[in-house]
Amino acid sequence: MQLEEIKKLADLARIDMSEEEMKEIAKDFDSILAYVGQVQEVSSRTVLEEESKKSEDYFLHNVMREDIVTNKKGEYTEKILANAPDTQDGFLKVKQIL
Amino acid sequence: MIDLKNLTIEKAHESFKNGEFTVAELVNAYLEVIKEKNGEINAYLEIYDDVLEQAKRAEEMFKNGTATLMTGIPIAIKDNILFEGHIASASSKILKNYTATYDATVVKKLKNTGAVIIGRTNMDEFAMGVSTENSAYGVTKNPYDTKRVPGGSSGGSCACVAMNGALVALGSDTAGSCRQPASFCGVVGLKPTYGSVSRHGLIAMGSSLDVIGAIGKNISDVQIVFDFIKGQDEMDSTSISSEFYKKKIVTKPVIGIPRDFIKEGMDDRILVNFEETIEKLKSAGYLIKDIKLPYVKYSVPAYYIITPAEISANLARFDGIRYGLSEKADKLFDVYTKSRGKGFGREVRRRILLGTYVLSHGYHDAYYNKANAVRRLIIDDYNKAFEQVDLILTPTTTGPAFKIGEKVNDLVKMYLEDIFTSPANMAGFPAISIPSGFVEEDGEKLPLGIHFTAPFLCEDILFTIGKDFEKLI
């Protein structure tokens, strides 16, 4: 794996890393990807055939609920803000975005 | 002196009732052990400052007749389970000072029945690891041999039960995190059916695999805890009722062994112990059959695609804005990158990048989609096997507890720790690790474990055979 690619991934994942660590991760990726790449031995044909045999999936189905507020107004505000790094007048304070 | 080593939930309950000892006396006995041993073992990251108040409330419940089996039982919780007003850090620097704003459903249940939650236990950061070496707060040591790891990621929970620092403990299990450390620490570790225990208030790692599990010194204690924490919860839409799957009814379970799968990379002593286990089960009248699980060998590779993908999504919420570590910077973007770069440990950073990679355009089909397809094939393998047998038996691990530092430089070797345990998570089945004997190494006795997997919601079969097996060893 190229260092440039790791840099791009770190950027996408919003993680600041030293160049040294990125070099090590590039090496780690080579061995991890070689290992997990085993899944590609399983031919797509087998998978598709097996999958089409399956009845409507027990594995995934949607669970819906009414879109309503279940807690009292302000019930958690104080506790949540107590964990925030920076607040003002009951709001989270962040750096200017625009 | 209370005999903590041989204490069970039922014995403790009887003793509370007949006045042999009080809840506070039992809690104090555990606190003494913790004071003596935790400095070296590092099973607990924190002992809660309100344990004696909790004990008092439990005693009230005995007086006013509202006590249950779990009332007054000292229990430890893994550091990724929220207990309102207490720190829950997932053993990460990014949550070092994070105070839970609500109770996890499992904690609410424990509180309502007056169980005494002693403290939070060490783990691999965000449950990513098999040794607790990835904790930001130091490794936990194996109580059987302090040069060795306790396993992971629920290493603190298992070590704490093994050192008699709590009667039982909660862990979480994404690929073996309750069972592999249970095996290394000589205790019982249960991974329940996916969805059978609410995860409301569990800090997420791999949401399609995570489940909260129970750890104890014997099957009966683990069964009591599981019966207590299970159940559908409206706060967790992935939790299921006991009718969700058509349940297999079994009187004397037939045991299947996937021999082809138990070959590579095995410590010979594990194989010897495993054959002895099979003989014991045969002598107890169990029917043993050979089975084939052709795709199960792809479980760990597929796991290390699916889980990092889910990790990269689940851990996106840690941004240095709303809670957790926040690094100062001039631009908002740099607040994110610096907070995450400094707050996450090495393995977490690596897995987030890996997840980002396997989900990225151009690799999504080759890795993520393929791993999900393989996952289906593994589930099919198990479903086919469960038409012939009721339980699947393997060793829990390929060897006994390894030495601290022994595998840190070999990622794939570390990942292979989950070879026998990860399929149950990939497929959602319940599974349990039960102590099966010891091997001796460097003059220390090291525990071994065997591992049973059962069909959906058939935890009862695991408990039945577990209780039988306890009598055989």
PDB file of C-alpha atoms in Angstrom, chain B residues 249-467:
ATOM      1  CA  ILE B 249     -36.628 -28.279  21.525  1.00  0.00           C
ATOM      2  CA  VAL B 250     -34.002 -30.773  22.622  1.00  0.00           C
ATOM      3  CA  THR B 251     -33.882 -33.290  25.445  1.00  0.00           C
ATOM      4  CA  LYS B 252     -30.497 -34.964  25.046  1.00  0.00           C
ATOM      5  CA  PRO B 253     -28.430 -32.865  22.649  1.00  0.00           C
ATOM      6  CA  VAL B 254     -26.443 -34.491  19.832  1.00  0.00           C
ATOM      7  CA  ILE B 255     -23.003 -32.903  19.540  1.00  0.00           C
ATOM      8  CA  GLY B 256     -21.337 -32.119  16.218  1.00  0.00           C
ATOM      9  CA  ILE B 257     -17.596 -31.695  15.786  1.00  0.00           C
ATOM     10  CA  PRO B 258     -16.167 -29.869  12.732  1.00  0.00           C
ATOM     11  CA  ARG B 259     -12.911 -31.862  12.672  1.00  0.00           C
ATOM     12  CA  ASP B 260     -11.603 -30.303   9.448  1.00  0.00           C
ATOM     13  CA  PHE B 261     -11.685 -26.949  11.168  1.00  0.00           C
ATOM     14  CA  ILE B 262      -9.743 -28.012  14.284  1.00  0.00           C
ATOM     15  CA  LYS B 263      -6.327 -28.639  12.768  1.00  0.00           C
ATOM     16  CA  GLU B 264      -4.166 -25.724  11.796  1.00  0.00           C
ATOM     17  CA  GLY B 265      -2.160 -23.743  14.296  1.00  0.00           C
ATOM     18  CA  MET B 266      -3.283 -25.840  17.250  1.00  0.00           C
ATOM     19  CA  ASP B 267      -1.274 -26.342  20.426  1.00  0.00           C
ATOM     20  CA  ASP B 268      -0.980 -30.144  20.837  1.00  0.00           C
ATOM     21  CA  ARG B 269      -2.018 -29.927  24.471  1.00  0.00           C
ATOM     22  CA  ILE B 270      -5.309 -28.336  23.448  1.00  0.00           C
ATOM     23  CA  LEU B 271      -5.965 -31.234  21.091  1.00  0.00           C
ATOM     24  CA  VAL B 272      -5.269 -33.745  23.875  1.00  0.00           C
ATOM     25  CA  ASN B 273      -7.598 -31.895  26.233  1.00  0.00           C
ATOM     26  CA  PHE B 274     -10.210 -31.726  23.488  1.00  0.00           C
ATOM     27  CA  GLU B 275     -10.110 -35.483  22.831  1.00  0.00           C
ATOM     28  CA  GLU B 276     -10.422 -36.089  26.583  1.00  0.00           C
ATOM     29  CA  THR B 277     -13.458 -33.810  26.610  1.00  0.00           C
ATOM     30  CA  ILE B 278     -15.057 -35.806  23.812  1.00  0.00           C
ATOM     31  CA  GLU B 279     -14.433 -39.067  25.665  1.00  0.00           C
ATOM     32  CA  LYS B 280     -15.992 -37.668  28.844  1.00  0.00           C
ATOM     33  CA  LEU B 281     -19.077 -36.547  26.961  1.00  0.00           C
ATOM     34  CA  LYS B 282     -19.369 -39.950  25.266  1.00  0.00           C
ATOM     35  CA  SER B 283     -19.103 -41.701  28.615  1.00  0.00           C
ATOM     36  CA  ALA B 284     -21.932 -39.481  29.875  1.00  0.00           C
ATOM     37  CA  GLY B 285     -24.097 -40.839  27.066  1.00  0.00           C
ATOM     38  CA  TYR B 286     -23.839 -37.999  24.559  1.00  0.00           C
ATOM     39  CA  LEU B 287     -23.945 -38.868  20.884  1.00  0.00           C
ATOM     40  CA  ILE B 288     -21.065 -37.311  18.945  1.00  0.00           C
ATOM     41  CA  LYS B 289     -21.146 -36.785  15.172  1.00  0.00           C
ATOM     42  CA  ASP B 290     -18.615 -35.422  12.711  1.00  0.00           C
ATOM     43  CA  ILE B 291     -19.918 -32.432  10.791  1.00  0.00           C
ATOM     44  CA  LYS B 292     -18.603 -30.185   8.051  1.00  0.00           C
ATOM     45  CA  LEU B 293     -18.633 -26.397   8.068  1.00  0.00           C
ATOM     46  CA  PRO B 294     -16.900 -25.696   4.738  1.00  0.00           C
ATOM     47  CA  TYR B 295     -17.062 -21.891   4.853  1.00  0.00           C
ATOM     48  CA  VAL B 296     -16.304 -21.375   8.538  1.00  0.00           C
ATOM     49  CA  LYS B 297     -12.579 -20.986   7.816  1.00  0.00           C
ATOM     50  CA  TYR B 298     -13.443 -17.641   6.205  1.00  0.00           C
ATOM     51  CA  SER B 299     -15.003 -16.354   9.402  1.00  0.00           C
ATOM     52  CA  VAL B 300     -11.983 -14.437  10.753  1.00  0.00           C
ATOM     53  CA  PRO B 301     -11.023 -12.901   7.375  1.00  0.00           C
ATOM     54  CA  ALA B 302     -14.631 -11.798   6.783  1.00  0.00           C
ATOM     55  CA  TYR B 303     -14.853 -10.551  10.359  1.00  0.00           C
ATOM     56  CA  TYR B 304     -11.807  -8.317   9.848  1.00  0.00           C
ATOM     57  CA  ILE B 305     -13.568  -6.681   6.925  1.00  0.00           C
ATOM     58  CA  ILE B 306     -17.066  -6.305   8.341  1.00  0.00           C
ATOM     59  CA  THR B 307     -16.037  -5.173  11.821  1.00  0.00           C
ATOM     60  CA  PRO B 308     -13.575  -2.433  10.786  1.00  0.00           C
ATOM     61  CA  ALA B 309     -16.247  -1.182   8.366  1.00  0.00           C
ATOM     62  CA  GLU B 310     -18.747  -0.912  11.212  1.00  0.00           C
ATOM     63  CA  ILE B 311     -16.071   0.535  13.513  1.00  0.00           C
ATOM     64  CA  SER B 312     -15.260   3.316  11.060  1.00  0.00           C
ATOM     65  CA  ALA B 313     -18.949   4.282  11.059  1.00  0.00           C
ATOM     66  CA  ASN B 314     -19.641   3.808  14.791  1.00  0.00           C
ATOM     67  CA  LEU B 315     -16.568   5.732  15.918  1.00  0.00           C
ATOM     68  CA  ALA B 316     -17.295   8.686  13.661  1.00  0.00           C
ATOM     69  CA  ARG B 317     -19.329  10.127  16.560  1.00  0.00           C
ATOM     70  CA  PHE B 318     -16.175  10.885  18.551  1.00  0.00           C
ATOM     71  CA  ASP B 319     -15.355  14.297  17.185  1.00  0.00           C
ATOM     72  CA  GLY B 320     -14.162  16.412  20.124  1.00  0.00           C
ATOM     73  CA  ILE B 321     -17.290  18.560  19.955  1.00  0.00           C
ATOM     74  CA  ARG B 322     -20.060  17.105  22.084  1.00  0.00           C
ATOM     75  CA  TYR B 323     -18.180  15.009  24.644  1.00  0.00           C
ATOM     76  CA  GLY B 324     -14.858  13.354  25.217  1.00  0.00           C
ATOM     77  CA  LEU B 325     -11.355  14.606  24.577  1.00  0.00           C
ATOM     78  CA  SER B 326     -11.228  17.870  22.650  1.00  0.00           C
ATOM     79  CA  GLU B 327      -7.980  19.284  21.299  1.00  0.00           C
ATOM     80  CA  LYS B 328      -7.741  22.996  20.671  1.00  0.00           C
ATOM     81  CA  ALA B 329      -7.122  24.133  17.096  1.00  0.00           C
ATOM     82  CA  ASP B 330      -7.753  27.178  14.907  1.00  0.00           C
ATOM     83  CA  LYS B 331      -9.987  25.407  12.424  1.00  0.00           C
ATOM     84  CA  LEU B 332     -12.925  23.063  13.108  1.00  0.00           C
ATOM     85  CA  PHE B 333     -11.443  20.408  10.809  1.00  0.00           C
ATOM     86  CA  ASP B 334      -8.284  20.358  12.913  1.00  0.00           C
ATOM     87  CA  VAL B 335     -10.320  20.022  16.121  1.00  0.00           C
ATOM     88  CA  TYR B 336     -11.679  16.768  14.660  1.00  0.00           C
ATOM     89  CA  THR B 337      -8.396  15.365  13.407  1.00  0.00           C
ATOM     90  CA  LYS B 338      -6.341  16.314  16.453  1.00  0.00           C
ATOM     91  CA  SER B 339      -8.948  15.095  18.976  1.00  0.00           C
ATOM     92  CA  ARG B 340      -9.327  11.764  17.172  1.00  0.00           C
ATOM     93  CA  GLY B 341      -5.610  11.406  16.504  1.00  0.00           C
ATOM     94  CA  LYS B 342      -4.743  11.946  20.145  1.00  0.00           C
ATOM     95  CA  GLY B 343      -7.795  10.312  21.730  1.00  0.00           C
ATOM     96  CA  PHE B 344      -7.783   6.991  19.865  1.00  0.00           C
ATOM     97  CA  GLY B 345      -5.093   4.394  20.453  1.00  0.00           C
ATOM     98  CA  ARG B 346      -3.049   2.702  17.772  1.00  0.00           C
ATOM     99  CA  GLU B 347      -5.242  -0.343  17.089  1.00  0.00           C
ATOM    100  CA  VAL B 348      -8.368   1.818  16.983  1.00  0.00           C
ATOM    101  CA  ARG B 349      -6.743   4.230  14.504  1.00  0.00           C
ATOM    102  CA  ARG B 350      -5.614   1.287  12.368  1.00  0.00           C
ATOM    103  CA  ARG B 351      -9.053  -0.328  12.323  1.00  0.00           C
ATOM    104  CA  ILE B 352     -10.826   2.922  11.472  1.00  0.00           C
ATOM    105  CA  LEU B 353      -8.496   3.334   8.498  1.00  0.00           C
ATOM    106  CA  LEU B 354      -9.022  -0.279   7.466  1.00  0.00           C
ATOM    107  CA  GLY B 355     -12.786   0.196   7.669  1.00  0.00           C
ATOM    108  CA  THR B 356     -12.561   3.386   5.664  1.00  0.00           C
ATOM    109  CA  TYR B 357     -10.557   1.502   3.040  1.00  0.00           C
ATOM    110  CA  VAL B 358     -12.856  -1.521   2.652  1.00  0.00           C
ATOM    111  CA  LEU B 359     -15.871   0.769   2.320  1.00  0.00           C
ATOM    112  CA  SER B 360     -14.269   3.135  -0.161  1.00  0.00           C
ATOM    113  CA  HIS B 361     -15.203   3.340  -3.815  1.00  0.00           C
ATOM    114  CA  GLY B 362     -13.468   0.663  -5.833  1.00  0.00           C
ATOM    115  CA  TYR B 363     -12.877  -1.726  -2.912  1.00  0.00           C
ATOM    116  CA  HIS B 364     -16.388  -1.997  -1.546  1.00  0.00           C
ATOM    117  CA  ASP B 365     -17.324  -4.908  -3.848  1.00  0.00           C
ATOM    118  CA  ALA B 366     -14.064  -6.784  -3.454  1.00  0.00           C
ATOM    119  CA  TYR B 367     -14.024  -6.654   0.327  1.00  0.00           C
ATOM    120  CA  TYR B 368     -17.170  -5.515   2.114  1.00  0.00           C
ATOM    121  CA  ASN B 369     -19.788  -7.065  -0.181  1.00  0.00           C
ATOM    122  CA  LYS B 370     -17.771 -10.222  -0.512  1.00  0.00           C
ATOM    123  CA  ALA B 371     -17.388 -10.538   3.268  1.00  0.00           C
ATOM    124  CA  ASN B 372     -21.129 -10.141   3.729  1.00  0.00           C
ATOM    125  CA  ALA B 373     -21.782 -12.845   1.146  1.00  0.00           C
ATOM    126  CA  VAL B 374     -19.314 -15.130   2.931  1.00  0.00           C
ATOM    127  CA  ARG B 375     -21.140 -14.374   6.143  1.00  0.00           C
ATOM    128  CA  ARG B 376     -24.342 -15.730   4.593  1.00  0.00           C
ATOM    129  CA  LEU B 377     -22.540 -18.922   3.609  1.00  0.00           C
ATOM    130  CA  ILE B 378     -21.267 -19.363   7.173  1.00  0.00           C
ATOM    131  CA  ILE B 379     -24.815 -18.975   8.502  1.00  0.00           C
ATOM    132  CA  ASP B 380     -26.006 -21.548   5.973  1.00  0.00           C
ATOM    133  CA  ASP B 381     -23.247 -23.934   7.091  1.00  0.00           C
ATOM    134  CA  TYR B 382     -24.458 -23.702  10.672  1.00  0.00           C
ATOM    135  CA  ASN B 383     -28.134 -23.994   9.795  1.00  0.00           C
ATOM    136  CA  LYS B 384     -27.400 -27.138   7.796  1.00  0.00           C
ATOM    137  CA  ALA B 385     -25.342 -28.547  10.665  1.00  0.00           C
ATOM    138  CA  PHE B 386     -28.118 -27.824  13.153  1.00  0.00           C
ATOM    139  CA  GLU B 387     -30.428 -30.050  11.100  1.00  0.00           C
ATOM    140  CA  GLN B 388     -28.211 -32.991  12.132  1.00  0.00           C
ATOM    141  CA  VAL B 389     -26.901 -31.941  15.538  1.00  0.00           C
ATOM    142  CA  ASP B 390     -27.994 -29.696  18.419  1.00  0.00           C
ATOM    143  CA  LEU B 391     -24.634 -28.366  19.560  1.00  0.00           C
ATOM    144  CA  ILE B 392     -21.299 -27.717  17.889  1.00  0.00           C
ATOM    145  CA  LEU B 393     -18.181 -28.371  19.943  1.00  0.00           C
ATOM    146  CA  THR B 394     -14.667 -26.959  19.426  1.00  0.00           C
ATOM    147  CA  PRO B 395     -11.887 -25.816  21.740  1.00  0.00           C
ATOM    148  CA  THR B 396     -12.360 -22.140  22.716  1.00  0.00           C
ATOM    149  CA  THR B 397      -8.830 -21.194  21.657  1.00  0.00           C
ATOM    150  CA  THR B 398      -5.829 -22.680  19.857  1.00  0.00           C
ATOM    151  CA  GLY B 399      -3.656 -22.467  22.979  1.00  0.00           C
ATOM    152  CA  PRO B 400      -3.588 -21.382  26.629  1.00  0.00           C
ATOM    153  CA  ALA B 401      -3.060 -17.737  27.675  1.00  0.00           C
ATOM    154  CA  PHE B 402      -0.050 -16.274  25.886  1.00  0.00           C
ATOM    155  CA  LYS B 403       2.622 -14.043  27.356  1.00  0.00           C
ATOM    156  CA  ILE B 404       2.196 -10.288  27.537  1.00  0.00           C
ATOM    157  CA  GLY B 405       3.874  -8.841  24.435  1.00  0.00           C
ATOM    158  CA  GLU B 406       4.202 -12.222  22.710  1.00  0.00           C
ATOM    159  CA  LYS B 407       1.847 -11.450  19.821  1.00  0.00           C
ATOM    160  CA  VAL B 408       1.791  -7.647  19.645  1.00  0.00           C
ATOM    161  CA  ASN B 409       3.944  -7.577  16.535  1.00  0.00           C
ATOM    162  CA  ASP B 410       1.963 -10.177  14.621  1.00  0.00           C
ATOM    163  CA  LEU B 411      -1.477  -8.802  13.845  1.00  0.00           C
ATOM    164  CA  VAL B 412      -2.757 -11.818  11.952  1.00  0.00           C
ATOM    165  CA  LYS B 413      -1.710 -14.174  14.765  1.00  0.00           C
ATOM    166  CA  MET B 414      -3.548 -11.933  17.200  1.00  0.00           C
ATOM    167  CA  TYR B 415      -6.638 -11.891  14.973  1.00  0.00           C
ATOM    168  CA  LEU B 416      -6.590 -15.707  14.786  1.00  0.00           C
ATOM    169  CA  GLU B 417      -7.310 -15.861  18.520  1.00  0.00           C
ATOM    170  CA  ASP B 418     -10.965 -15.575  17.484  1.00  0.00           C
ATOM    171  CA  ILE B 419     -10.913 -18.495  15.056  1.00  0.00           C
ATOM    172  CA  PHE B 420     -13.319 -20.704  17.044  1.00  0.00           C
ATOM    173  CA  THR B 421     -15.377 -17.951  18.646  1.00  0.00           C
ATOM    174  CA  SER B 422     -16.044 -15.464  15.810  1.00  0.00           C
ATOM    175  CA  PRO B 423     -18.408 -17.693  13.755  1.00  0.00           C
ATOM    176  CA  ALA B 424     -21.075 -17.491  16.487  1.00  0.00           C
ATOM    177  CA  ASN B 425     -20.995 -13.686  16.176  1.00  0.00           C
ATOM    178  CA  MET B 426     -20.974 -13.753  12.389  1.00  0.00           C
ATOM    179  CA  ALA B 427     -24.075 -15.968  12.479  1.00  0.00           C
ATOM    180  CA  GLY B 428     -25.705 -14.672  15.678  1.00  0.00           C
ATOM    181  CA  PHE B 429     -25.861 -17.994  17.527  1.00  0.00           C
ATOM    182  CA  PRO B 430     -25.437 -18.325  21.312  1.00  0.00           C
ATOM    183  CA  ALA B 431     -22.155 -19.869  22.486  1.00  0.00           C
ATOM    184  CA  ILE B 432     -20.355 -20.554  25.721  1.00  0.00           C
ATOM    185  CA  SER B 433     -16.827 -21.271  26.930  1.00  0.00           C
ATOM    186  CA  ILE B 434     -16.533 -23.703  29.834  1.00  0.00           C
ATOM    187  CA  PRO B 435     -13.352 -24.608  31.757  1.00  0.00           C
ATOM    188  CA  SER B 436     -12.045 -28.002  30.613  1.00  0.00           C
ATOM    189  CA  GLY B 437      -8.830 -28.473  32.586  1.00  0.00           C
ATOM    190  CA  PHE B 438      -5.310 -27.105  32.815  1.00  0.00           C
ATOM    191  CA  VAL B 439      -1.887 -27.371  31.264  1.00  0.00           C
ATOM    192  CA  GLU B 440       1.281 -26.630  33.135  1.00  0.00           C
ATOM    193  CA  GLU B 441       3.825 -24.196  31.757  1.00  0.00           C
ATOM    194  CA  ASP B 442       6.778 -22.551  33.525  1.00  0.00           C
ATOM    195  CA  GLY B 443       5.494 -24.097  36.746  1.00  0.00           C
ATOM    196  CA  GLU B 444       2.112 -22.342  36.456  1.00  0.00           C
ATOM    197  CA  LYS B 445      -1.264 -23.963  35.891  1.00  0.00           C
ATOM    198  CA  LEU B 446      -2.958 -22.424  32.859  1.00  0.00           C
ATOM    199  CA  PRO B 447      -6.692 -22.953  32.303  1.00  0.00           C
ATOM    200  CA  LEU B 448      -8.183 -24.297  29.054  1.00  0.00           C
ATOM    201  CA  GLY B 449     -11.733 -24.074  27.760  1.00  0.00           C
ATOM    202  CA  ILE B 450     -14.159 -25.824  25.461  1.00  0.00           C
ATOM    203  CA  HIS B 451     -16.709 -24.040  23.354  1.00  0.00           C
ATOM    204  CA  PHE B 452     -20.292 -24.997  22.517  1.00  0.00           C
ATOM    205  CA  THR B 453     -22.470 -23.233  19.943  1.00  0.00           C
ATOM    206  CA  ALA B 454     -26.244 -23.757  19.949  1.00  0.00           C
ATOM    207  CA  PRO B 455     -29.131 -22.798  17.609  1.00  0.00           C
ATOM    208  CA  PHE B 456     -30.823 -19.408  18.025  1.00  0.00           C
ATOM    209  CA  LEU B 457     -32.236 -18.760  21.511  1.00  0.00           C
ATOM    210  CA  CYS B 458     -31.141 -22.206  22.749  1.00  0.00           C
ATOM    211  CA  GLU B 459     -29.028 -20.906  25.632  1.00  0.00           C
ATOM    212  CA  ASP B 460     -30.876 -23.496  27.742  1.00  0.00           C
ATOM    213  CA  ILE B 461     -29.103 -26.323  25.874  1.00  0.00           C
ATOM    214  CA  LEU B 462     -25.753 -24.655  26.590  1.00  0.00           C
ATOM    215  CA  PHE B 463     -26.610 -24.482  30.299  1.00  0.00           C
ATOM    216  CA  THR B 464     -27.838 -28.098  30.437  1.00  0.00           C
ATOM    217  CA  ILE B 465     -24.720 -29.551  28.853  1.00  0.00           C
ATOM    218  CA  GLY B 466     -22.559 -27.113  30.781  1.00  0.00           C
ATOM    219  CA  LYS B 467     -23.925 -28.320  34.107  1.00  0.00           C
TER     220      LYS B 467
END
